[in-house]
mmCIF file of C-alpha atoms and ligand atoms in Angstrom:
data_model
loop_
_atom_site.group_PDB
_atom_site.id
_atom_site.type_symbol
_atom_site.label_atom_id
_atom_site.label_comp_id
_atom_site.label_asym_id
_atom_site.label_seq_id
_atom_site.Cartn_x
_atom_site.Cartn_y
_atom_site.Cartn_z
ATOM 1 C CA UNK A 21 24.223 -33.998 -4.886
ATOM 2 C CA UNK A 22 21.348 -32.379 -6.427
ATOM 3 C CA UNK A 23 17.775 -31.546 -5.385
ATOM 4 C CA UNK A 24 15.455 -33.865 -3.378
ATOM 5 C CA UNK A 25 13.145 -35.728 -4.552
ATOM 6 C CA UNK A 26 9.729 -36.822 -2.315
ATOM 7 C CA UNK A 27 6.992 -39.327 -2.625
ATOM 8 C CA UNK A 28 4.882 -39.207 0.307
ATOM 9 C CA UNK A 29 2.781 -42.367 0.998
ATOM 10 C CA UNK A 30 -0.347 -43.106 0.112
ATOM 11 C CA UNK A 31 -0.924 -45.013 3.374
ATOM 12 C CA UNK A 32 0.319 -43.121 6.769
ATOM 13 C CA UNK A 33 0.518 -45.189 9.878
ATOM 14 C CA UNK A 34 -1.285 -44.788 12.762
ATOM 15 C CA UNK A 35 0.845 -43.298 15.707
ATOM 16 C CA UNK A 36 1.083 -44.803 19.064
ATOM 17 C CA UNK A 37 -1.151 -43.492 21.530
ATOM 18 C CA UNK A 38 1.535 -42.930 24.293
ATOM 19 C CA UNK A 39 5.467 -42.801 23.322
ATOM 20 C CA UNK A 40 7.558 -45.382 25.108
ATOM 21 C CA UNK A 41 10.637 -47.703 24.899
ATOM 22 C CA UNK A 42 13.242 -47.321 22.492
ATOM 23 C CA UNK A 43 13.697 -48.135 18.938
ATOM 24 C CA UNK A 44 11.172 -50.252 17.788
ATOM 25 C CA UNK A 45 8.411 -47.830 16.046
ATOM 26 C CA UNK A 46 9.328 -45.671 13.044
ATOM 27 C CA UNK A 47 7.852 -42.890 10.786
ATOM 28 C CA UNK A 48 6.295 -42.787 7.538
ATOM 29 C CA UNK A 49 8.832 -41.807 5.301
ATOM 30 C CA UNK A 50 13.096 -42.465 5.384
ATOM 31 C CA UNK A 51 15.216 -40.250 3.857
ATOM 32 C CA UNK A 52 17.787 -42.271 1.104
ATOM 33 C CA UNK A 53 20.556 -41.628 -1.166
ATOM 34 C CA UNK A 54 22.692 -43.920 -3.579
ATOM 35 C CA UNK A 55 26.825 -43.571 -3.840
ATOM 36 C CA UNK A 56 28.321 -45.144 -7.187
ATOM 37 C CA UNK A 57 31.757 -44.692 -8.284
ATOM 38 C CA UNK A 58 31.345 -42.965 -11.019
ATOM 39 C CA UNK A 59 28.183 -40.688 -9.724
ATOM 40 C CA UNK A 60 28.738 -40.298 -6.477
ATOM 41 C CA UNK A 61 26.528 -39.534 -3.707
ATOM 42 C CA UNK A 62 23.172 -39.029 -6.058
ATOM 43 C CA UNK A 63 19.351 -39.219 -6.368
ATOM 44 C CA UNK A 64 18.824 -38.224 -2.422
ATOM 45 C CA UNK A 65 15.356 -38.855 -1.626
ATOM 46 C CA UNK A 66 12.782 -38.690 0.537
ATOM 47 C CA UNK A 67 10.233 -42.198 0.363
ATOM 48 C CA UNK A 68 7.494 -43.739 1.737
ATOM 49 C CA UNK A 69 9.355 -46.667 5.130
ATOM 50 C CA UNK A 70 9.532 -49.441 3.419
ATOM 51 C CA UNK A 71 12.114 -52.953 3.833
ATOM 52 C CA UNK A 72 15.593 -52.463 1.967
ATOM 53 C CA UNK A 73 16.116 -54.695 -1.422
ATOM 54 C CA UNK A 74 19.475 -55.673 -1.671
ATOM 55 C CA UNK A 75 21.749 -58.469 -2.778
ATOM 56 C CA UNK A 76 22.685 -61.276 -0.632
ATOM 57 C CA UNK A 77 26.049 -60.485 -1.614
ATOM 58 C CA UNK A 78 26.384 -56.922 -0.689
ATOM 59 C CA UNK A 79 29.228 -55.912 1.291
ATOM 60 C CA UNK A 80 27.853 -54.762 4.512
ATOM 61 C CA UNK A 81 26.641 -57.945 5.378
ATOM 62 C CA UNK A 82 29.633 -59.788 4.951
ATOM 63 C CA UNK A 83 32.301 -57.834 6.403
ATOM 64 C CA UNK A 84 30.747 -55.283 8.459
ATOM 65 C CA UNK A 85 31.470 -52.616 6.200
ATOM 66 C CA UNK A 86 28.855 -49.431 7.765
ATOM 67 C CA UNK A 87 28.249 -46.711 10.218
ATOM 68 C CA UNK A 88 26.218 -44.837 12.248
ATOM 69 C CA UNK A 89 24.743 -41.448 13.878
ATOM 70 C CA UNK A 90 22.240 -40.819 16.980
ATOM 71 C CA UNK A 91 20.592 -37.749 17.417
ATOM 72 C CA UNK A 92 17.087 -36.455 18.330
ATOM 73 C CA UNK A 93 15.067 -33.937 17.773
ATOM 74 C CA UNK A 94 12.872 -32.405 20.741
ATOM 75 C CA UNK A 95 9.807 -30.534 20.669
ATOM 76 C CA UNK A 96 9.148 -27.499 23.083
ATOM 77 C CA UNK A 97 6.842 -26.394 24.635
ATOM 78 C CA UNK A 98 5.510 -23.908 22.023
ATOM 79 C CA UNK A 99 5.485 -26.536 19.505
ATOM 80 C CA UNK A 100 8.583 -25.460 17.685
ATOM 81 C CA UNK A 101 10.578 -28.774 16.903
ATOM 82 C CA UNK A 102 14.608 -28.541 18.027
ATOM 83 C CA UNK A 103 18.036 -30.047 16.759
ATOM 84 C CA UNK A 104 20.725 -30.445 18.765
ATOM 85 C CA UNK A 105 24.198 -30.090 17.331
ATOM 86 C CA UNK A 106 23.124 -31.884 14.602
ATOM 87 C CA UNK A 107 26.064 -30.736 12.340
ATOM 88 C CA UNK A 108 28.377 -32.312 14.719
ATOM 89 C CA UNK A 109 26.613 -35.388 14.087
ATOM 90 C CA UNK A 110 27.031 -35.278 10.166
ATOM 91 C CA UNK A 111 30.778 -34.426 10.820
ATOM 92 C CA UNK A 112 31.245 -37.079 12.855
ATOM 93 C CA UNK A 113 29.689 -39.225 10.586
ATOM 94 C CA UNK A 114 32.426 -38.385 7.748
ATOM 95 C CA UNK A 115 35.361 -38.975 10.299
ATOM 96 C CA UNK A 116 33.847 -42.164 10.521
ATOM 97 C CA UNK A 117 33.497 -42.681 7.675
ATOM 98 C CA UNK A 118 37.036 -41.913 6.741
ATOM 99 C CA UNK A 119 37.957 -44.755 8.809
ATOM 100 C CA UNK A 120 35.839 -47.405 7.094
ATOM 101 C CA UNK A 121 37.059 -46.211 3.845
ATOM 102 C CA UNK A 122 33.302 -44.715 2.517
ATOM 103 C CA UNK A 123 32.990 -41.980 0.649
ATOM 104 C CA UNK A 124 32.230 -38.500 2.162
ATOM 105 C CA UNK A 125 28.594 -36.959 2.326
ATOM 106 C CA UNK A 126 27.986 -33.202 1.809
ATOM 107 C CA UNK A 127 26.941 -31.736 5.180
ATOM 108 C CA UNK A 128 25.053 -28.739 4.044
ATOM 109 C CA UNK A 129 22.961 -31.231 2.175
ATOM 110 C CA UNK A 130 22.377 -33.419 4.653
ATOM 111 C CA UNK A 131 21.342 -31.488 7.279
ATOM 112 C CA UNK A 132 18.693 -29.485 4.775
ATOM 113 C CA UNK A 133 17.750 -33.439 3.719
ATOM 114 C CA UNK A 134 17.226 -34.101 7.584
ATOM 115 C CA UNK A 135 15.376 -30.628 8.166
ATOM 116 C CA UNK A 136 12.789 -31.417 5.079
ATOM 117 C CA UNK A 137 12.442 -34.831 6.475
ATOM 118 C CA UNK A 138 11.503 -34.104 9.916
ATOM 119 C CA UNK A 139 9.224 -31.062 8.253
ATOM 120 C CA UNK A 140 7.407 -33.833 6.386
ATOM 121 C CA UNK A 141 7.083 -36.237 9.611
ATOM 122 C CA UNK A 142 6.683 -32.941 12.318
ATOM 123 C CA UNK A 143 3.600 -34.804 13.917
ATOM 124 C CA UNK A 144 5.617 -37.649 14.720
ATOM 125 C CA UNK A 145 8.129 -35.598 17.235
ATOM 126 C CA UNK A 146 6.368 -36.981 20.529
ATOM 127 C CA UNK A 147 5.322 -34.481 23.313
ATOM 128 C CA UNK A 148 5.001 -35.738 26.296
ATOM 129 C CA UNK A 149 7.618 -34.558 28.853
ATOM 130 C CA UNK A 150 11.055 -36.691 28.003
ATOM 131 C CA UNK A 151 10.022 -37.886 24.796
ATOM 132 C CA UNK A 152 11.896 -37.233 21.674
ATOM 133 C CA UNK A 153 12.441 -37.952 18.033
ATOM 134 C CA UNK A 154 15.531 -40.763 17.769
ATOM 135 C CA UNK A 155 17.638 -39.802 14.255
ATOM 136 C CA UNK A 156 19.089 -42.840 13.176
ATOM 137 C CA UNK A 157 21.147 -41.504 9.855
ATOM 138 C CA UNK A 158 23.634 -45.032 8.608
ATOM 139 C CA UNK A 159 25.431 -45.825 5.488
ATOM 140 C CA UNK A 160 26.464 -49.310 4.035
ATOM 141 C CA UNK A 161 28.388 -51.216 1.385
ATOM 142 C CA UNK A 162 25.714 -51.930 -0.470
ATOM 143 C CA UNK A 163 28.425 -53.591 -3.687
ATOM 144 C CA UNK A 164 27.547 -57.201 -4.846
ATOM 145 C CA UNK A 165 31.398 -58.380 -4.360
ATOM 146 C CA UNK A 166 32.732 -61.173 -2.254
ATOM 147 C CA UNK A 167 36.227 -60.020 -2.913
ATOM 148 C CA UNK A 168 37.890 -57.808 0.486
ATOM 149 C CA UNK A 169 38.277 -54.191 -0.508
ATOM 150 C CA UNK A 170 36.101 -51.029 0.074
ATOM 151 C CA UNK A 171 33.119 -51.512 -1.342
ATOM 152 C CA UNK A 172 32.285 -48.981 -4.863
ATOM 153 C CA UNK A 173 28.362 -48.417 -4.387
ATOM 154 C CA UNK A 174 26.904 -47.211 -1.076
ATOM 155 C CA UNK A 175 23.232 -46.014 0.346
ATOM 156 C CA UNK A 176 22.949 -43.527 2.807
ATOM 157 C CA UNK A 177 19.578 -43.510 5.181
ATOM 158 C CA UNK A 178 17.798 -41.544 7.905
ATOM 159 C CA UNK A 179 15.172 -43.105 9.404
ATOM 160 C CA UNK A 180 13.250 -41.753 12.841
ATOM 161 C CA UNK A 181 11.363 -43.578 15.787
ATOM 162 C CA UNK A 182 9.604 -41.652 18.311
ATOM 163 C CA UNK A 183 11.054 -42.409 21.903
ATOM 164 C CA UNK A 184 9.678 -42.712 25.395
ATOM 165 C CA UNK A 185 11.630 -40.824 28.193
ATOM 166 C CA UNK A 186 15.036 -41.958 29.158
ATOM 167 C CA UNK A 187 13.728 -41.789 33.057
ATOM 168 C CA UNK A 188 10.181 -41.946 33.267
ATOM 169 C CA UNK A 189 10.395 -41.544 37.252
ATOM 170 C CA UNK A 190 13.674 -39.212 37.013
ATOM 171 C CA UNK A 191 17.129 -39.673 37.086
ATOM 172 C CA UNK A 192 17.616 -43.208 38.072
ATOM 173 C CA UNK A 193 21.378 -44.180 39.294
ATOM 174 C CA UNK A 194 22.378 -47.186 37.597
ATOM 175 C CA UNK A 195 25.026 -50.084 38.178
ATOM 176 C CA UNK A 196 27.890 -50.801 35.990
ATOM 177 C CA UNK A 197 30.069 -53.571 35.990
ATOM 178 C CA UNK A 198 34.443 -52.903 35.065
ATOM 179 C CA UNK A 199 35.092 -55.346 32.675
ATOM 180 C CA UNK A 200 37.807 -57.540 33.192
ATOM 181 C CA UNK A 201 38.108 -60.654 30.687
ATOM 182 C CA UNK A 202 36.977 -59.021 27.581
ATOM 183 C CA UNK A 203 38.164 -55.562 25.332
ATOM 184 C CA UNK A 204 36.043 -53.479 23.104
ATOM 185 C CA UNK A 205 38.873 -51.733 21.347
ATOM 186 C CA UNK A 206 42.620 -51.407 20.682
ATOM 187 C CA UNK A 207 44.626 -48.434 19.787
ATOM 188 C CA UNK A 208 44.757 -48.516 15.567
ATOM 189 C CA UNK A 209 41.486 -50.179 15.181
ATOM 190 C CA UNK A 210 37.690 -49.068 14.936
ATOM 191 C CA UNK A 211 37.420 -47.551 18.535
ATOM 192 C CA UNK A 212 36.920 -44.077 17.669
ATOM 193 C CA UNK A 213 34.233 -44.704 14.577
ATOM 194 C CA UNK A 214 31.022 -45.172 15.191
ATOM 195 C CA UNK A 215 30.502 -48.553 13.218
ATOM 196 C CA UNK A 216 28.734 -51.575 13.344
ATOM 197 C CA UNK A 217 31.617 -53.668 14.644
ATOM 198 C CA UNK A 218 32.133 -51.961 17.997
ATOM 199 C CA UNK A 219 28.856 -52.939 18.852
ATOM 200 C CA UNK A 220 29.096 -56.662 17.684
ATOM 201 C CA UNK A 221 32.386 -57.219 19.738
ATOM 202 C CA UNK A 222 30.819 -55.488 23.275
ATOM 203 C CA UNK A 223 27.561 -57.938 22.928
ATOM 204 C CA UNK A 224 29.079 -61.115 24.938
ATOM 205 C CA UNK A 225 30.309 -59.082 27.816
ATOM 206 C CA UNK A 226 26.869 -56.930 27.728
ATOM 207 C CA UNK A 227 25.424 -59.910 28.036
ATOM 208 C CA UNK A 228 26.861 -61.680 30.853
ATOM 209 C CA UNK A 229 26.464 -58.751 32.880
ATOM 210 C CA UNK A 230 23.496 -58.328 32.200
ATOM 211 C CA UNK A 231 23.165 -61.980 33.793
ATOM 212 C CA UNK A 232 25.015 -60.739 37.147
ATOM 213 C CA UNK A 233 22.129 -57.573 37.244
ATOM 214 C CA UNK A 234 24.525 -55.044 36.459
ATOM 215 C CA UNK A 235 23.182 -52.737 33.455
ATOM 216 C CA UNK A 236 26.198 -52.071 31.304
ATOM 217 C CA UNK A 237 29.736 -52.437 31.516
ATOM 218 C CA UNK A 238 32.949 -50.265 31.758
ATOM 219 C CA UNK A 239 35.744 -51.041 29.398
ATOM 220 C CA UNK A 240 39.479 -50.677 30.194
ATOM 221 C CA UNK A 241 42.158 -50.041 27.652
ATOM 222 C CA UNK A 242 42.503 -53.601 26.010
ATOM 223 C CA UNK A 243 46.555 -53.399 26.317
ATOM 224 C CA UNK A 244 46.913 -52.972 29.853
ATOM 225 C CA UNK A 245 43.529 -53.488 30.920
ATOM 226 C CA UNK A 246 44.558 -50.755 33.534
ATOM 227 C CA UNK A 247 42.649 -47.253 32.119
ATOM 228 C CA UNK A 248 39.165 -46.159 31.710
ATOM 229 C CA UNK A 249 37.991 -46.043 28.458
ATOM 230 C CA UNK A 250 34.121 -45.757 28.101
ATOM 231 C CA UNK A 251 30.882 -47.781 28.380
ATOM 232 C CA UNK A 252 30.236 -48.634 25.299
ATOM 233 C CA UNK A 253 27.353 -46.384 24.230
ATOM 234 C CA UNK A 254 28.096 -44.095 26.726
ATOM 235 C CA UNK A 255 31.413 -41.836 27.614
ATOM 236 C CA UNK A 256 32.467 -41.857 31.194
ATOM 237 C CA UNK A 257 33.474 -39.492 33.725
ATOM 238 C CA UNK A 258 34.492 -39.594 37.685
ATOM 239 C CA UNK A 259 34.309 -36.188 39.915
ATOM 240 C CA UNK A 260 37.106 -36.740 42.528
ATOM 241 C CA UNK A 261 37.335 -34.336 45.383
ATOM 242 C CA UNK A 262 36.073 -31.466 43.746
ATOM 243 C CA UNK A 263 37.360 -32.240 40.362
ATOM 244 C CA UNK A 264 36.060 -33.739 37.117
ATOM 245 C CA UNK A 265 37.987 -36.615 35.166
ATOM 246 C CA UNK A 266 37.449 -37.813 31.653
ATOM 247 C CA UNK A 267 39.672 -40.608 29.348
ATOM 248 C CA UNK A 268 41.432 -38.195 26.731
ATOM 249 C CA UNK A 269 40.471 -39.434 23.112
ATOM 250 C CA UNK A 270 43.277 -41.439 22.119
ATOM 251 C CA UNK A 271 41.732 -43.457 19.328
ATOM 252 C CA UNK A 272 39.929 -46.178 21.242
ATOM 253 C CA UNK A 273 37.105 -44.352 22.726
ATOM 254 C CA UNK A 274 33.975 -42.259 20.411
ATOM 255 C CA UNK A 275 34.041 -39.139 20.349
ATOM 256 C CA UNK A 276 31.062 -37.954 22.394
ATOM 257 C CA UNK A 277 29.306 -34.828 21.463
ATOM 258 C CA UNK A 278 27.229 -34.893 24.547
ATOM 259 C CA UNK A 279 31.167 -35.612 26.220
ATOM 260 C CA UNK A 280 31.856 -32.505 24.469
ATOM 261 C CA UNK A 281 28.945 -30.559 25.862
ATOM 262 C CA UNK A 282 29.477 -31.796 29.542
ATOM 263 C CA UNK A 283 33.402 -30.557 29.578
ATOM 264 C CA UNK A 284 32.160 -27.277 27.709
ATOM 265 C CA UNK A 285 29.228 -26.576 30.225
ATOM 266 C CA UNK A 286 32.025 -27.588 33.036
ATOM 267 C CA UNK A 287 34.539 -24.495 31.453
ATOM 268 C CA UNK A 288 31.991 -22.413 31.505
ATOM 269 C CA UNK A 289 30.810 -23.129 35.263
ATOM 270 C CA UNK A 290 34.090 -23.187 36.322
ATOM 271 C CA UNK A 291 34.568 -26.354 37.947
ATOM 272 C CA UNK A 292 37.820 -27.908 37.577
ATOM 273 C CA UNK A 293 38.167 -30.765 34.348
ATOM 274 C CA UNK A 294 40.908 -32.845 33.226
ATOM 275 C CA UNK A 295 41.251 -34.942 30.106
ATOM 276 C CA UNK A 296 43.764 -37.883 31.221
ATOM 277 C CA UNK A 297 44.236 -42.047 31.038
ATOM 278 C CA UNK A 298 42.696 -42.749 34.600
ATOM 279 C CA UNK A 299 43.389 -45.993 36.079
ATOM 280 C CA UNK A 300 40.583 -48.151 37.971
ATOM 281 C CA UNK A 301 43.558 -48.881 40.865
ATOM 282 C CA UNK A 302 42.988 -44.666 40.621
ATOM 283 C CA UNK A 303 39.193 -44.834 40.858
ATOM 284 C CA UNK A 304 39.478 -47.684 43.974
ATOM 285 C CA UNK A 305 41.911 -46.017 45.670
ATOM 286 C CA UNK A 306 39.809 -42.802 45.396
ATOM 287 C CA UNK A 307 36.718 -44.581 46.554
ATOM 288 C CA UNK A 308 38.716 -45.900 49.301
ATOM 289 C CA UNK A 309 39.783 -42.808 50.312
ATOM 290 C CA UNK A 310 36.085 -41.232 50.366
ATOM 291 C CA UNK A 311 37.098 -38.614 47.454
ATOM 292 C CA UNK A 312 34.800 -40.457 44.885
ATOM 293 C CA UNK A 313 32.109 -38.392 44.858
ATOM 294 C CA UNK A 314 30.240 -38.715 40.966
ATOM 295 C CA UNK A 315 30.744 -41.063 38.481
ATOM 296 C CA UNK A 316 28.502 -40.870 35.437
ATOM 297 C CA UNK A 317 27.989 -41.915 32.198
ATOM 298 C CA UNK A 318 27.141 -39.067 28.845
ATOM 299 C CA UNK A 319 25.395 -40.309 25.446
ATOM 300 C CA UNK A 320 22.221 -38.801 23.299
ATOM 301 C CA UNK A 321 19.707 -40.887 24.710
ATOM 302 C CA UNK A 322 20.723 -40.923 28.589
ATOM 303 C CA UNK A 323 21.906 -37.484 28.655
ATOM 304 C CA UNK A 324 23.532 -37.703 31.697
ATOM 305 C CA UNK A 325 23.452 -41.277 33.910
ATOM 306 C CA UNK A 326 24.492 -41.098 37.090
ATOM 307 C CA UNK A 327 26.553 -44.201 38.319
ATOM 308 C CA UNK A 328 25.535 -45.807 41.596
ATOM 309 C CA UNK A 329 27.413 -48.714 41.914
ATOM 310 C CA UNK A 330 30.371 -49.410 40.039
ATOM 311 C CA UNK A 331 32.238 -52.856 40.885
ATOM 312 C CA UNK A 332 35.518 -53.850 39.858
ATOM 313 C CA UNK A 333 36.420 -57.463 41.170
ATOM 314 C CA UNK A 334 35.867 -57.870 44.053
ATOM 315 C CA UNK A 335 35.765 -54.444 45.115
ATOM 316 C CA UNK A 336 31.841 -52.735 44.997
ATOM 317 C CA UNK A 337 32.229 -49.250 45.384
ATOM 318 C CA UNK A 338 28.552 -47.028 46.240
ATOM 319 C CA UNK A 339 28.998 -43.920 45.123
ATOM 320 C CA UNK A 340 26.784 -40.755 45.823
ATOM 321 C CA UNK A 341 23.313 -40.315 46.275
ATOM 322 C CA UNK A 342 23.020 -37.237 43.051
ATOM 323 C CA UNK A 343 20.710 -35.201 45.062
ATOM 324 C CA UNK A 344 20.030 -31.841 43.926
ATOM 325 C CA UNK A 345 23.645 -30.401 43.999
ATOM 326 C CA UNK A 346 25.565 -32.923 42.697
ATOM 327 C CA UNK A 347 27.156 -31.815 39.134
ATOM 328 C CA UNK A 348 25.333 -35.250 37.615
ATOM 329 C CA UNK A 349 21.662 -33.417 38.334
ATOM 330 C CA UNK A 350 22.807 -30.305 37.301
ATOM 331 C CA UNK A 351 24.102 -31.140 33.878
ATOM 332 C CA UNK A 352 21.122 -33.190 33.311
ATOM 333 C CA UNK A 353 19.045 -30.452 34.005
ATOM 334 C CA UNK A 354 20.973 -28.077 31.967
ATOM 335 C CA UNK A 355 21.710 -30.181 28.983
ATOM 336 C CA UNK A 356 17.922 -31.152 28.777
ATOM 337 C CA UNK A 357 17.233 -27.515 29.266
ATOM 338 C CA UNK A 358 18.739 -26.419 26.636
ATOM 339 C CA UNK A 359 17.626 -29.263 24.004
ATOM 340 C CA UNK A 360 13.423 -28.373 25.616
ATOM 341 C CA UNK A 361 14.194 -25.013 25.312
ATOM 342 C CA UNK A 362 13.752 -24.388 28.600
ATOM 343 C CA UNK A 363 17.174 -22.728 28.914
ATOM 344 C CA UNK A 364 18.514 -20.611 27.265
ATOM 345 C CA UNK A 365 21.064 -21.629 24.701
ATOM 346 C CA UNK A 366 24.277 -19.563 25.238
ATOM 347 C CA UNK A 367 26.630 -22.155 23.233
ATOM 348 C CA UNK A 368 24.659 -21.583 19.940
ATOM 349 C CA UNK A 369 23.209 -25.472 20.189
ATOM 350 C CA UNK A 370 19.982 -25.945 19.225
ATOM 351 C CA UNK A 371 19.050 -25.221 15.955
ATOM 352 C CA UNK A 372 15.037 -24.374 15.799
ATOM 353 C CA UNK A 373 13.200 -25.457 12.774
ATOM 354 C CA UNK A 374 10.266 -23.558 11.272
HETATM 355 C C1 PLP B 13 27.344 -42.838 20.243
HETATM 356 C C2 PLP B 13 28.289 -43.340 21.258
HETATM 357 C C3 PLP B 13 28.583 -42.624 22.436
HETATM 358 C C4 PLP B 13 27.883 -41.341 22.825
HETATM 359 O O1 PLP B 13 28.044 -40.294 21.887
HETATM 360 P P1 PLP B 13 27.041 -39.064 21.878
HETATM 361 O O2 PLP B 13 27.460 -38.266 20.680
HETATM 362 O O3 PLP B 13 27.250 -38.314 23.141
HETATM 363 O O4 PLP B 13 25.668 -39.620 21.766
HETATM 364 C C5 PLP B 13 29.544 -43.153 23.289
HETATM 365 N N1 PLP B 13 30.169 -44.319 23.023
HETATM 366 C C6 PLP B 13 29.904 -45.025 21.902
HETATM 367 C C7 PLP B 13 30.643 -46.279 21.650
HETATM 368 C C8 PLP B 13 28.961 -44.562 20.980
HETATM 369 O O5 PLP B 13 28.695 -45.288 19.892
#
């Protein structure tokens, strides 16, 4: 792929006084690279932010034809700027990518291209306590062709946007709806890639419970409608007397990293996990019984969020109050720890950039 070229811009922006919200302010610079069939992934470079020029007829826009990553980077308190599992991130990305028929990108090199990226745009890693970096790397068809095949010319890009704290008043339970009319995902399709389309088919039911006050929802399987699958930006787990539950990944759900973390961190502490298809008559019946003790949700930019109502028909179940002991507050705590560098970092994490 070559060596990197930079142009820095002439005119930097000015940064916002105080970091907040999510996903609407970005850097100076963006980090690009072009695919062609017969050069491949070339000419990565770093540029000045600046809109994309691109055929009306590319690809991506008619047939959904991209993908995605999420990551941050966190600055400690010593100043030092932190990635976390970032090369899980770029691996994911290829598996992905796999499944949307693109072409694969060169790890190695992207992780040095996002390393001299966030060297060039250090100042804009927010401080303040919560605050973080959001990594947005994405790739789309970029091909001129109204004919349906993978497209042959691609751009990759990395852009940043500073980010206010998840929980600006600390962990805050929230309320989740079980979805019952619509599916996100089937087993064979797109489930399991972080793409575009996921996201386009789970904005209807977002949005009508968003309309009943609930703040996201929880997907069943879309055969039987009868197991757990995920939120929908977030993966899902229940603690039932004593023990820890997570849907297996069977194709329809995304492969977490921080799900990864959380069932690592739970090996290490000891406390009992299980990867299986969970029903919701499993989770009620639980709840009825009093055994439900944590539900909670794992993604990059939550962390960890603690479920306190989850409802299900007519059946409203309030679970736990996550005080201090609960294994919710504690992975939060450690997870965060360790991407602060507050704690230290026994799984080889955090990769600290100088
Ligand atoms: C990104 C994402 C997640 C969370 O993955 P993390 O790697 O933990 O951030 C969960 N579900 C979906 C659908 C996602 O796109």
């Amino acid at each position: 792929m070559g060596s990197l070229q930079i142009n820095l811009t002439k005119s930097p922006k000015e940064k916002p006084a105080r970091v907040a919200g999510f996903g609407t302010v970005f850097t100076d610079h963006l980090f690009v690279m072009d695919y062609t069939k017969a050069q491949g992934w070339h000419n990565g470079r770093i540029e000045p932010y600046d809109n994309i020029n691109m055929d009306p007829a590319a690809c991506c826009l008619h047939y959904g034809q991209g993908i995605f990553e999420g990551l941050k980077a966190y600055k400690t308190k010593e100043g030092k700027i932190q990635l976390f599992r970032a090369r899980d991130n770029f691996e994911r990305l290829n598996r992905s990518a796999e499944k949307l028929c693109i072409p694969q990108v060169d790890v190695e090199f992207m992780l040095e291209a996002l390393e001299k990226l966030l060297e060039i745009e250090k100042d804009w890693v927010p401080t303040e306590q919560g605050t973080s970096l959001y990594i947005r790397p994405f790739i789309i068809a970029t091909e001129p062709f109204l004919g349906v095949r993978p497209a042959e010319e691609y751009k990759l890009f990395i852009v940043l946007s500073p980010v206010g704290a998840y929980y600006p008043e600390g962990l805050k339970p929230v309320s989740i709806m079980v979805e019952k009319n619509y599916v996100r995902a089937v087993r064979g399709g797109l489930g399991e890639a972080k793409t575009m389309a996921n996201y386009a088919a789970s904005l209807l039911a977002q949005e009508e419970a968003k309309q009943k006050g609930f703040t996201q929802v929880l997907w069943l399987d879309g055969v039987e409608r009868k197991y757990i699958e995920e939120v929908g930006t977030m993966n899902i787990f229940f603690k039932i007397k004593g023990e820890v539950i997570t849907p297996p990944l069977t194709g329809t759900i995304l492969p977490g990293i921080t799900r990864d973390s959380v069932l690592k961190v739970l090996k290490k502490w000891q406390v009992p996990v299980k990867e299986y298809r969970i029903s919701i008559e499993e989770v009620v019946d639980a709840y009825k019984k009093g055994w439900l003790e944590e539900v909670f949700g794992t993604g990059t930019a939550a962390v960890i969020s603690p479920v306190g109502k989850l409802v299900y028909a007519d059946v409203e179940m309030d679970i736990g109050d996550y005080t201090e002991n609960s294994i919710a507050r504690k992975l939060y705590d450690y997870l965060t720890g360790i991407q602060y560098g507050i704690v230290e970092d026994e799984f080889c994490w955090v990769k600290i950039l100088d």
